PDB file of C-alpha atoms and ligand atoms in Angstrom:
ATOM      1  CA  MET A   1     102.738  64.349 -52.831  1.00 96.00           C
ATOM      2  CA  ASP A   2     104.271  63.190 -49.547  1.00 98.00           C
ATOM      3  CA  VAL A   3     103.097  59.592 -49.224  1.00 98.00           C
ATOM      4  CA  ALA A   4     103.431  57.595 -45.994  1.00 98.00           C
ATOM      5  CA  LEU A   5     103.614  53.926 -46.995  1.00 98.00           C
ATOM      6  CA  ILE A   6     102.649  51.742 -44.042  1.00 98.00           C
ATOM      7  CA  GLY A   7     103.896  48.167 -44.381  1.00 98.00           C
ATOM      8  CA  PRO A   8     107.432  47.725 -45.748  1.00 98.00           C
ATOM      9  CA  GLY A   9     106.758  44.385 -47.452  1.00 98.00           C
ATOM     10  CA  ARG A  10     106.778  43.260 -51.079  1.00 98.00           C
ATOM     11  CA  LEU A  11     104.347  45.905 -52.330  1.00 98.00           C
ATOM     12  CA  GLY A  12     105.436  48.667 -49.927  1.00 98.00           C
ATOM     13  CA  ARG A  13     109.152  48.381 -50.705  1.00 98.00           C
ATOM     14  CA  SER A  14     108.421  48.233 -54.454  1.00 98.00           C
ATOM     15  CA  LEU A  15     106.298  51.388 -54.257  1.00 98.00           C
ATOM     16  CA  ALA A  16     109.034  53.056 -52.204  1.00 98.00           C
ATOM     17  CA  ILE A  17     111.167  52.862 -55.370  1.00 98.00           C
ATOM     18  CA  LEU A  18     108.465  53.373 -58.003  1.00 98.00           C
ATOM     19  CA  LEU A  19     106.723  56.388 -56.426  1.00 98.00           C
ATOM     20  CA  PRO A  20     109.824  58.619 -56.162  1.00 98.00           C
ATOM     21  CA  ALA A  21     110.537  57.843 -59.832  1.00 97.00           C
ATOM     22  CA  ALA A  22     107.007  59.164 -60.510  1.00 98.00           C
ATOM     23  CA  GLY A  23     107.678  62.418 -58.645  1.00 97.00           C
ATOM     24  CA  HIS A  24     106.383  61.613 -55.145  1.00 98.00           C
ATOM     25  CA  ARG A  25     108.150  61.593 -51.807  1.00 98.00           C
ATOM     26  CA  VAL A  26     107.874  58.419 -49.777  1.00 98.00           C
ATOM     27  CA  LEU A  27     108.141  57.769 -46.061  1.00 97.00           C
ATOM     28  CA  LEU A  28     108.181  54.036 -45.367  1.00 98.00           C
ATOM     29  CA  VAL A  29     106.587  53.168 -42.017  1.00 98.00           C
ATOM     30  CA  GLY A  30     107.178  49.827 -40.288  1.00 97.00           C
ATOM     31  CA  ARG A  31     105.386  48.069 -37.471  1.00 96.00           C
ATOM     32  CA  GLY A  32     105.252  50.145 -34.270  1.00 93.00           C
ATOM     33  CA  GLU A  33     106.586  53.310 -35.982  1.00 97.00           C
ATOM     34  CA  ALA A  34     104.699  56.619 -35.839  1.00 96.00           C
ATOM     35  CA  ILE A  35     102.968  57.868 -38.979  1.00 97.00           C
ATOM     36  CA  PRO A  36     104.743  61.076 -40.054  1.00 97.00           C
ATOM     37  CA  ALA A  37     103.040  64.216 -41.381  1.00 97.00           C
ATOM     38  CA  CYS A  38     102.061  63.521 -44.999  1.00 98.00           C
ATOM     39  CA  ASP A  39      99.537  64.308 -47.749  1.00 98.00           C
ATOM     40  CA  LEU A  40      98.403  60.703 -48.103  1.00 98.00           C
ATOM     41  CA  VAL A  41      98.699  57.409 -46.244  1.00 98.00           C
ATOM     42  CA  TRP A  42      98.908  54.259 -48.391  1.00 98.00           C
ATOM     43  CA  ILE A  43      98.583  51.085 -46.347  1.00 98.00           C
ATOM     44  CA  THR A  44     100.422  48.056 -47.725  1.00 98.00           C
ATOM     45  CA  THR A  45     100.202  45.753 -44.711  1.00 98.00           C
ATOM     46  CA  PRO A  46      98.580  42.307 -44.921  1.00 97.00           C
ATOM     47  CA  ASP A  47      94.775  42.543 -45.039  1.00 96.00           C
ATOM     48  CA  ARG A  48      94.407  41.341 -41.440  1.00 96.00           C
ATOM     49  CA  ALA A  49      96.268  44.427 -40.122  1.00 97.00           C
ATOM     50  CA  LEU A  50      94.014  46.979 -41.867  1.00 97.00           C
ATOM     51  CA  GLU A  51      91.589  47.584 -38.985  1.00 96.00           C
ATOM     52  CA  ALA A  52      94.403  48.087 -36.441  1.00 96.00           C
ATOM     53  CA  VAL A  53      96.302  50.491 -38.714  1.00 97.00           C
ATOM     54  CA  ALA A  54      93.086  52.355 -39.574  1.00 97.00           C
ATOM     55  CA  ARG A  55      92.608  53.171 -35.881  1.00 96.00           C
ATOM     56  CA  GLN A  56      95.992  54.959 -35.829  1.00 96.00           C
ATOM     57  CA  LEU A  57      95.485  57.102 -38.945  1.00 97.00           C
ATOM     58  CA  PRO A  58      95.908  60.865 -38.592  1.00 96.00           C
ATOM     59  CA  PRO A  59      92.417  62.410 -38.665  1.00 97.00           C
ATOM     60  CA  GLY A  60      91.374  63.891 -41.987  1.00 97.00           C
ATOM     61  CA  VAL A  61      94.388  62.678 -43.969  1.00 98.00           C
ATOM     62  CA  PRO A  62      93.310  60.689 -47.052  1.00 98.00           C
ATOM     63  CA  ALA A  63      94.179  57.000 -46.698  1.00 98.00           C
ATOM     64  CA  LEU A  64      94.268  54.179 -49.247  1.00 98.00           C
ATOM     65  CA  HIS A  65      94.706  50.437 -48.903  1.00 98.00           C
ATOM     66  CA  SER A  66      95.600  47.836 -51.517  1.00 98.00           C
ATOM     67  CA  ALA A  67      93.720  44.780 -50.335  1.00 98.00           C
ATOM     68  CA  GLY A  68      91.883  43.823 -53.526  1.00 97.00           C
ATOM     69  CA  SER A  69      89.563  41.386 -51.732  1.00 97.00           C
ATOM     70  CA  ARG A  70      88.303  44.125 -49.419  1.00 96.00           C
ATOM     71  CA  GLY A  71      85.956  46.948 -50.302  1.00 91.00           C
ATOM     72  CA  ALA A  72      86.635  50.665 -50.389  1.00 93.00           C
ATOM     73  CA  ASP A  73      85.256  50.954 -46.849  1.00 94.00           C
ATOM     74  CA  ALA A  74      87.824  48.636 -45.214  1.00 97.00           C
ATOM     75  CA  LEU A  75      89.370  51.594 -43.363  1.00 98.00           C
ATOM     76  CA  ALA A  76      86.024  52.971 -42.073  1.00 96.00           C
ATOM     77  CA  PRO A  77      85.249  54.963 -40.043  1.00 96.00           C
ATOM     78  CA  HIS A  78      88.417  56.788 -41.132  1.00 98.00           C
ATOM     79  CA  ALA A  79      87.607  59.320 -43.841  1.00 97.00           C
ATOM     80  CA  PRO A  80      88.470  60.096 -46.492  1.00 98.00           C
ATOM     81  CA  SER A  81      89.591  56.580 -47.397  1.00 98.00           C
ATOM     82  CA  GLY A  82      89.608  54.251 -50.353  1.00 98.00           C
ATOM     83  CA  LEU A  83      91.235  51.501 -52.372  1.00 98.00           C
ATOM     84  CA  LEU A  84      94.016  51.462 -54.944  1.00 98.00           C
ATOM     85  CA  HIS A  85      94.694  47.906 -56.111  1.00 98.00           C
ATOM     86  CA  PRO A  86      97.233  47.386 -58.898  1.00 98.00           C
ATOM     87  CA  LEU A  87      96.398  44.364 -61.057  1.00 98.00           C
ATOM     88  CA  MET A  88     100.039  43.309 -60.963  1.00 98.00           C
ATOM     89  CA  THR A  89     102.354  41.070 -58.996  1.00 97.00           C
ATOM     90  CA  PHE A  90     105.079  42.638 -56.830  1.00 98.00           C
ATOM     91  CA  PRO A  91     107.492  39.947 -55.639  1.00 97.00           C
ATOM     92  CA  GLY A  92     109.668  42.560 -53.908  1.00 98.00           C
ATOM     93  CA  PRO A  93     112.471  44.762 -55.284  1.00 98.00           C
ATOM     94  CA  GLU A  94     115.085  42.045 -54.626  1.00 97.00           C
ATOM     95  CA  LEU A  95     113.432  39.862 -57.297  1.00 97.00           C
ATOM     96  CA  GLY A  96     112.406  42.722 -59.588  1.00 98.00           C
ATOM     97  CA  LEU A  97     110.083  45.640 -60.132  1.00 98.00           C
ATOM     98  CA  PRO A  98     107.229  45.134 -62.594  1.00 98.00           C
ATOM     99  CA  SER A  99     106.608  47.582 -65.398  1.00 97.00           C
ATOM    100  CA  LEU A 100     103.364  49.372 -64.562  1.00 98.00           C
ATOM    101  CA  ALA A 101     102.785  50.930 -67.993  1.00 98.00           C
ATOM    102  CA  GLY A 102      99.216  50.162 -69.018  1.00 97.00           C
ATOM    103  CA  VAL A 103      98.526  48.008 -65.940  1.00 98.00           C
ATOM    104  CA  GLY A 104      94.979  48.218 -64.595  1.00 98.00           C
ATOM    105  CA  ALA A 105      94.409  49.688 -61.132  1.00 98.00           C
ATOM    106  CA  ALA A 106      91.084  49.240 -59.341  1.00 98.00           C
ATOM    107  CA  ILE A 107      90.154  52.382 -57.457  1.00 98.00           C
ATOM    108  CA  ALA A 108      87.252  53.362 -55.207  1.00 98.00           C
ATOM    109  CA  GLY A 109      86.530  55.436 -52.140  1.00 97.00           C
ATOM    110  CA  ASP A 110      85.453  58.772 -50.760  1.00 97.00           C
ATOM    111  CA  PRO A 111      85.945  61.442 -53.461  1.00 97.00           C
ATOM    112  CA  PRO A 112      89.173  63.006 -52.053  1.00 98.00           C
ATOM    113  CA  ALA A 113      90.730  59.561 -51.505  1.00 98.00           C
ATOM    114  CA  GLU A 114      89.578  58.319 -54.897  1.00 98.00           C
ATOM    115  CA  ALA A 115      91.073  61.417 -56.510  1.00 98.00           C
ATOM    116  CA  CYS A 116      94.439  60.618 -54.846  1.00 98.00           C
ATOM    117  CA  ALA A 117      94.172  56.992 -56.006  1.00 98.00           C
ATOM    118  CA  ARG A 118      93.440  58.105 -59.566  1.00 98.00           C
ATOM    119  CA  GLN A 119      96.372  60.532 -59.554  1.00 98.00           C
ATOM    120  CA  LEU A 120      98.877  58.046 -58.121  1.00 98.00           C
ATOM    121  CA  ALA A 121      97.736  55.283 -60.488  1.00 98.00           C
ATOM    122  CA  GLY A 122      98.146  57.626 -63.453  1.00 98.00           C
ATOM    123  CA  ASP A 123     101.530  58.933 -62.282  1.00 98.00           C
ATOM    124  CA  LEU A 124     102.730  55.327 -62.009  1.00 98.00           C
ATOM    125  CA  GLY A 125     101.610  54.699 -65.606  1.00 98.00           C
ATOM    126  CA  MET A 126      98.634  52.567 -64.643  1.00 98.00           C
ATOM    127  CA  VAL A 127      95.132  52.752 -66.064  1.00 98.00           C
ATOM    128  CA  PRO A 128      92.594  53.335 -63.267  1.00 98.00           C
ATOM    129  CA  PHE A 129      89.178  51.669 -63.434  1.00 98.00           C
ATOM    130  CA  PRO A 130      86.284  51.550 -60.908  1.00 98.00           C
ATOM    131  CA  ALA A 131      86.733  48.692 -58.424  1.00 98.00           C
ATOM    132  CA  PRO A 132      84.007  46.055 -59.006  1.00 96.00           C
ATOM    133  CA  ARG A 133      81.223  45.798 -56.431  1.00 93.00           C
ATOM    134  CA  GLU A 134      82.165  42.207 -55.506  1.00 96.00           C
ATOM    135  CA  PRO A 135      85.735  42.588 -54.203  1.00 96.00           C
ATOM    136  CA  ALA A 136      86.173  38.902 -53.347  1.00 97.00           C
ATOM    137  CA  LEU A 137      85.145  37.868 -56.857  1.00 98.00           C
ATOM    138  CA  TYR A 138      87.400  40.542 -58.373  1.00 98.00           C
ATOM    139  CA  HIS A 139      90.323  39.376 -56.243  1.00 98.00           C
ATOM    140  CA  ALA A 140      89.654  35.704 -57.061  1.00 98.00           C
ATOM    141  CA  ALA A 141      90.114  36.572 -60.743  1.00 98.00           C
ATOM    142  CA  ALA A 142      93.392  38.352 -59.957  1.00 98.00           C
ATOM    143  CA  ALA A 143      94.620  35.388 -57.892  1.00 97.00           C
ATOM    144  CA  ILE A 144      93.791  32.867 -60.634  1.00 97.00           C
ATOM    145  CA  ALA A 145      95.619  34.899 -63.313  1.00 96.00           C
ATOM    146  CA  GLY A 146      98.517  36.049 -61.165  1.00 96.00           C
ATOM    147  CA  ASN A 147      99.123  33.258 -58.684  1.00 96.00           C
ATOM    148  CA  TYR A 148      97.908  30.015 -60.191  1.00 97.00           C
ATOM    149  CA  ILE A 149      99.658  30.203 -63.554  1.00 95.00           C
ATOM    150  CA  PRO A 150     103.047  29.993 -61.741  1.00 95.00           C
ATOM    151  CA  VAL A 151     101.624  27.090 -59.716  1.00 97.00           C
ATOM    152  CA  LEU A 152     100.737  25.274 -62.934  1.00 97.00           C
ATOM    153  CA  LEU A 153     104.274  25.761 -64.266  1.00 97.00           C
ATOM    154  CA  ALA A 154     105.719  24.388 -61.024  1.00 97.00           C
ATOM    155  CA  GLU A 155     103.417  21.355 -61.187  1.00 98.00           C
ATOM    156  CA  ALA A 156     104.281  20.752 -64.854  1.00 98.00           C
ATOM    157  CA  ALA A 157     107.993  20.854 -63.927  1.00 98.00           C
ATOM    158  CA  ARG A 158     107.319  18.294 -61.185  1.00 97.00           C
ATOM    159  CA  VAL A 159     105.660  15.983 -63.714  1.00 98.00           C
ATOM    160  CA  LEU A 160     108.626  16.397 -66.068  1.00 98.00           C
ATOM    161  CA  ALA A 161     110.965  15.523 -63.208  1.00 98.00           C
ATOM    162  CA  ALA A 162     108.928  12.335 -62.688  1.00 98.00           C
ATOM    163  CA  ALA A 163     109.531  11.609 -66.385  1.00 98.00           C
ATOM    164  CA  GLY A 164     113.274  11.878 -65.684  1.00 98.00           C
ATOM    165  CA  VAL A 165     113.943  15.388 -66.994  1.00 97.00           C
ATOM    166  CA  SER A 166     115.388  17.984 -64.636  1.00 94.00           C
ATOM    167  CA  ASN A 167     115.405  21.811 -65.137  1.00 94.00           C
ATOM    168  CA  GLY A 168     111.725  21.508 -66.110  1.00 96.00           C
ATOM    169  CA  THR A 169     110.851  25.137 -65.382  1.00 96.00           C
ATOM    170  CA  ALA A 170     113.386  26.462 -67.900  1.00 97.00           C
ATOM    171  CA  LEU A 171     112.428  23.828 -70.495  1.00 98.00           C
ATOM    172  CA  LEU A 172     108.686  24.419 -70.179  1.00 98.00           C
ATOM    173  CA  ALA A 173     108.815  28.216 -69.841  1.00 97.00           C
ATOM    174  CA  PRO A 174     108.971  29.072 -73.590  1.00 98.00           C
ATOM    175  CA  LEU A 175     105.950  26.824 -74.219  1.00 98.00           C
ATOM    176  CA  ALA A 176     104.017  28.344 -71.331  1.00 97.00           C
ATOM    177  CA  ILE A 177     104.909  31.913 -72.282  1.00 97.00           C
ATOM    178  CA  GLU A 178     103.993  31.418 -75.957  1.00 97.00           C
ATOM    179  CA  SER A 179     100.643  29.870 -74.958  1.00 97.00           C
ATOM    180  CA  LEU A 180      99.950  32.854 -72.722  1.00 96.00           C
ATOM    181  CA  HIS A 181     100.838  35.276 -75.525  1.00 97.00           C
ATOM    182  CA  ASN A 182      98.499  33.437 -77.888  1.00 96.00           C
ATOM    183  CA  ALA A 183      95.708  33.357 -75.309  1.00 95.00           C
ATOM    184  CA  VAL A 184      95.969  37.150 -75.032  1.00 95.00           C
ATOM    185  CA  ARG A 185      96.183  37.644 -78.815  1.00 95.00           C
ATOM    186  CA  ALA A 186      93.362  35.277 -79.782  1.00 93.00           C
ATOM    187  CA  PRO A 187      91.513  33.838 -76.774  1.00 85.00           C
ATOM    188  CA  ASP A 188      89.130  31.797 -78.964  1.00 84.00           C
ATOM    189  CA  ARG A 189      91.843  30.179 -81.115  1.00 89.00           C
ATOM    190  CA  ALA A 190      94.855  29.870 -78.821  1.00 92.00           C
ATOM    191  CA  LEU A 191      94.181  26.458 -77.350  1.00 92.00           C
ATOM    192  CA  THR A 192      96.061  23.512 -78.893  1.00 93.00           C
ATOM    193  CA  GLY A 193      96.678  19.990 -77.607  1.00 94.00           C
ATOM    194  CA  PRO A 194      94.453  17.009 -76.843  1.00 94.00           C
ATOM    195  CA  ALA A 195      91.557  18.959 -75.286  1.00 90.00           C
ATOM    196  CA  ALA A 196      91.354  21.300 -78.276  1.00 89.00           C
ATOM    197  CA  ARG A 197      91.421  18.238 -80.582  1.00 91.00           C
ATOM    198  CA  GLY A 198      88.770  16.443 -78.511  1.00 89.00           C
ATOM    199  CA  ASP A 199      91.277  13.599 -78.045  1.00 93.00           C
ATOM    200  CA  LEU A 200      89.846  11.916 -74.946  1.00 93.00           C
ATOM    201  CA  ASP A 201      92.071   8.807 -75.367  1.00 96.00           C
ATOM    202  CA  THR A 202      95.230  10.872 -74.919  1.00 96.00           C
ATOM    203  CA  LEU A 203      93.756  12.672 -71.908  1.00 95.00           C
ATOM    204  CA  ALA A 204      92.981   9.254 -70.382  1.00 96.00           C
ATOM    205  CA  ARG A 205      96.593   8.144 -70.979  1.00 97.00           C
ATOM    206  CA  HIS A 206      97.832  11.285 -69.193  1.00 97.00           C
ATOM    207  CA  ARG A 207      95.589  10.426 -66.245  1.00 97.00           C
ATOM    208  CA  GLU A 208      96.848   6.841 -66.033  1.00 97.00           C
ATOM    209  CA  ALA A 209     100.489   7.910 -66.287  1.00 98.00           C
ATOM    210  CA  LEU A 210     100.107  10.566 -63.591  1.00 98.00           C
ATOM    211  CA  ARG A 211      98.425   8.130 -61.212  1.00 97.00           C
ATOM    212  CA  ALA A 212     101.028   5.429 -61.925  1.00 98.00           C
ATOM    213  CA  ALA A 213     103.740   7.979 -61.083  1.00 98.00           C
ATOM    214  CA  ASP A 214     102.042   8.664 -57.745  1.00 98.00           C
ATOM    215  CA  LEU A 215     100.968  12.118 -58.912  1.00 98.00           C
ATOM    216  CA  SER A 216      97.240  11.724 -58.246  1.00 97.00           C
ATOM    217  CA  GLU A 217      96.898  15.287 -56.981  1.00 97.00           C
ATOM    218  CA  VAL A 218      98.299  16.596 -60.276  1.00 98.00           C
ATOM    219  CA  SER A 219      95.975  14.215 -62.116  1.00 97.00           C
ATOM    220  CA  LEU A 220      92.964  15.766 -60.324  1.00 97.00           C
ATOM    221  CA  LEU A 221      94.201  19.237 -61.247  1.00 97.00           C
ATOM    222  CA  ALA A 222      94.804  18.216 -64.875  1.00 96.00           C
ATOM    223  CA  ASP A 223      91.356  16.558 -65.091  1.00 95.00           C
ATOM    224  CA  ALA A 224      89.623  19.692 -63.810  1.00 96.00           C
ATOM    225  CA  LEU A 225      91.555  21.885 -66.251  1.00 96.00           C
ATOM    226  CA  ALA A 226      90.986  19.481 -69.176  1.00 94.00           C
ATOM    227  CA  GLU A 227      87.253  19.701 -68.480  1.00 94.00           C
ATOM    228  CA  ARG A 228      87.438  23.514 -68.602  1.00 94.00           C
ATOM    229  CA  ALA A 229      89.594  23.301 -71.760  1.00 93.00           C
ATOM    230  CA  LEU A 230      86.958  21.102 -73.454  1.00 91.00           C
ATOM    231  CA  ALA A 231      84.250  23.586 -72.445  1.00 91.00           C
ATOM    232  CA  LEU A 232      86.357  26.466 -73.792  1.00 89.00           C
ATOM    233  CA  THR A 233      86.895  24.613 -77.076  1.00 87.00           C
ATOM    234  CA  LYS A 234      83.131  24.027 -77.443  1.00 83.00           C
ATOM    235  CA  ARG A 235      82.454  27.698 -76.742  1.00 71.00           C
ATOM    236  CA  SER A 236      84.985  28.667 -79.427  1.00 65.00           C
ATOM    237  CA  LEU A 237      83.569  26.383 -82.141  1.00 56.00           C
TER     238      LEU A 237
HETATM  239  N1  NAP B   1     102.585  41.773 -53.418  1.00 68.15           N
HETATM  240  C1  NAP B   1     101.719  41.904 -54.420  1.00 68.15           C
HETATM  241  O1  NAP B   1     101.934  41.411 -55.521  1.00 68.15           O
HETATM  242  C2  NAP B   1     100.441  42.693 -54.218  1.00 68.15           C
HETATM  243  C3  NAP B   1      99.749  43.140 -55.358  1.00 68.15           C
HETATM  244  C4  NAP B   1      98.583  43.872 -55.188  1.00 68.15           C
HETATM  245  C5  NAP B   1      98.109  44.121 -53.914  1.00 68.15           C
HETATM  246  N2  NAP B   1      98.796  43.649 -52.820  1.00 68.15           N
HETATM  247  C6  NAP B   1      98.249  43.931 -51.486  1.00 68.15           C
HETATM  248  O2  NAP B   1      99.213  44.656 -50.732  1.00 68.15           O
HETATM  249  C7  NAP B   1      99.118  44.286 -49.352  1.00 68.15           C
HETATM  250  C8  NAP B   1     100.494  43.821 -48.872  1.00 68.15           C
HETATM  251  O3  NAP B   1     100.890  42.696 -49.625  1.00 68.15           O
HETATM  252  P1  NAP B   1     102.431  42.255 -49.649  1.00 68.15           P
HETATM  253  O4  NAP B   1     102.512  41.138 -50.614  1.00 68.15           O
HETATM  254  O5  NAP B   1     103.309  43.430 -49.810  1.00 68.15           O
HETATM  255  O6  NAP B   1     102.600  41.680 -48.140  1.00 68.15           O
HETATM  256  P2  NAP B   1     103.940  41.426 -47.335  1.00 68.15           P
HETATM  257  O7  NAP B   1     105.085  41.208 -48.241  1.00 68.15           O
HETATM  258  O8  NAP B   1     103.600  40.377 -46.326  1.00 68.15           O
HETATM  259  O9  NAP B   1     104.215  42.811 -46.567  1.00 68.15           O
HETATM  260  C9  NAP B   1     103.428  43.296 -45.544  1.00 68.15           C
HETATM  261  C10 NAP B   1     104.292  44.229 -44.686  1.00 68.15           C
HETATM  262  O10 NAP B   1     103.444  44.882 -43.737  1.00 68.15           O
HETATM  263  C11 NAP B   1     104.127  44.884 -42.487  1.00 68.15           C
HETATM  264  N3  NAP B   1     103.162  45.055 -41.402  1.00 68.15           N
HETATM  265  C12 NAP B   1     102.325  44.140 -40.850  1.00 68.15           C
HETATM  266  N4  NAP B   1     101.582  44.718 -39.875  1.00 68.15           N
HETATM  267  C13 NAP B   1     101.960  46.027 -39.822  1.00 68.15           C
HETATM  268  C14 NAP B   1     101.565  47.138 -39.007  1.00 68.15           C
HETATM  269  N5  NAP B   1     100.622  47.022 -38.090  1.00 68.15           N
HETATM  270  N6  NAP B   1     102.193  48.334 -39.222  1.00 68.15           N
HETATM  271  C15 NAP B   1     103.155  48.473 -40.160  1.00 68.15           C
HETATM  272  N7  NAP B   1     103.586  47.438 -40.951  1.00 68.15           N
HETATM  273  C16 NAP B   1     102.991  46.239 -40.772  1.00 68.15           C
HETATM  274  C17 NAP B   1     104.835  43.557 -42.470  1.00 68.15           C
HETATM  275  O11 NAP B   1     105.839  43.572 -41.497  1.00 68.15           O
HETATM  276  P3  NAP B   1     106.153  42.267 -40.598  1.00 68.15           P
HETATM  277  O12 NAP B   1     107.084  41.467 -41.462  1.00 68.15           O
HETATM  278  O13 NAP B   1     106.756  42.838 -39.392  1.00 68.15           O
HETATM  279  O14 NAP B   1     104.847  41.546 -40.350  1.00 68.15           O
HETATM  280  C18 NAP B   1     105.382  43.522 -43.897  1.00 68.15           C
HETATM  281  O15 NAP B   1     106.573  44.264 -44.008  1.00 68.15           O
HETATM  282  C19 NAP B   1      98.029  43.215 -49.254  1.00 68.15           C
HETATM  283  O16 NAP B   1      96.802  43.833 -48.929  1.00 68.15           O
HETATM  284  C20 NAP B   1      97.966  42.668 -50.665  1.00 68.15           C
HETATM  285  O17 NAP B   1      96.690  42.129 -50.994  1.00 68.15           O
HETATM  286  C21 NAP B   1      99.957  42.959 -52.950  1.00 68.15           C
END
């Protein structure tokens, strides 16, 4: 397929490398550039640009977007159109390309667009599944898993720095990665630590130490997560 990728950002530039490796030709289209003749348009601009780009789409050419928080009809009235949202993080080719083998891809849309989405997802090694009816809820789940785990690691490194230890990210990474592996392997048994042991005294000491170190915002975050950890432990008992 000849695929015009509109939006040469993190996702667009990654796909511009991954799609040719999967047997497709790519034409990367930047802001203000004309959309060339193609079999499919895949829009990878920020969500706020979707409506404007949709107005410039060549009539009748199938078009997809990748804004997970938006529905399949985000490009309406252009038809056929749809959604192809990889459940993966693309930081940009400069930082690295993710492996897409076995990665879920939410797809939806008018039948010809959905068929293109299904084919591209499969050619890239992904496993297509029907996009949920509540896109914002679906995307919130993706953001929590994909975006907030790195935030937690960064916050943990900041706390370690307050304890006088530098290079916290590298030191904490093996612990974080092993916990994540365990959570995938055995979600009901993976949790260790004070919350899993019901050790409220230790959790209280964490809170006091964080506040004494002027890290109240981390303390609030840790409290909220400890509460969820206690609930998870009760559910697993
Ligand atoms: N990155 C990911 O991990 C990921 C994963 C799944 C889905 N997505 C989805 O993919 C979309 C893009 O995300 P991203 O992270 O790649 O964003 P990004 O890095 O900000 O890239 C967006 C690109 O679109 C360009 N652009 C903006 N308006 C345009 C227009 N009217 N015509 C042509 N190009 C235009 C931007 O150029 P300027 O710099 O000139 O503004 C930029 O190069 C979003 O809908 C996002 O939800 C991203």
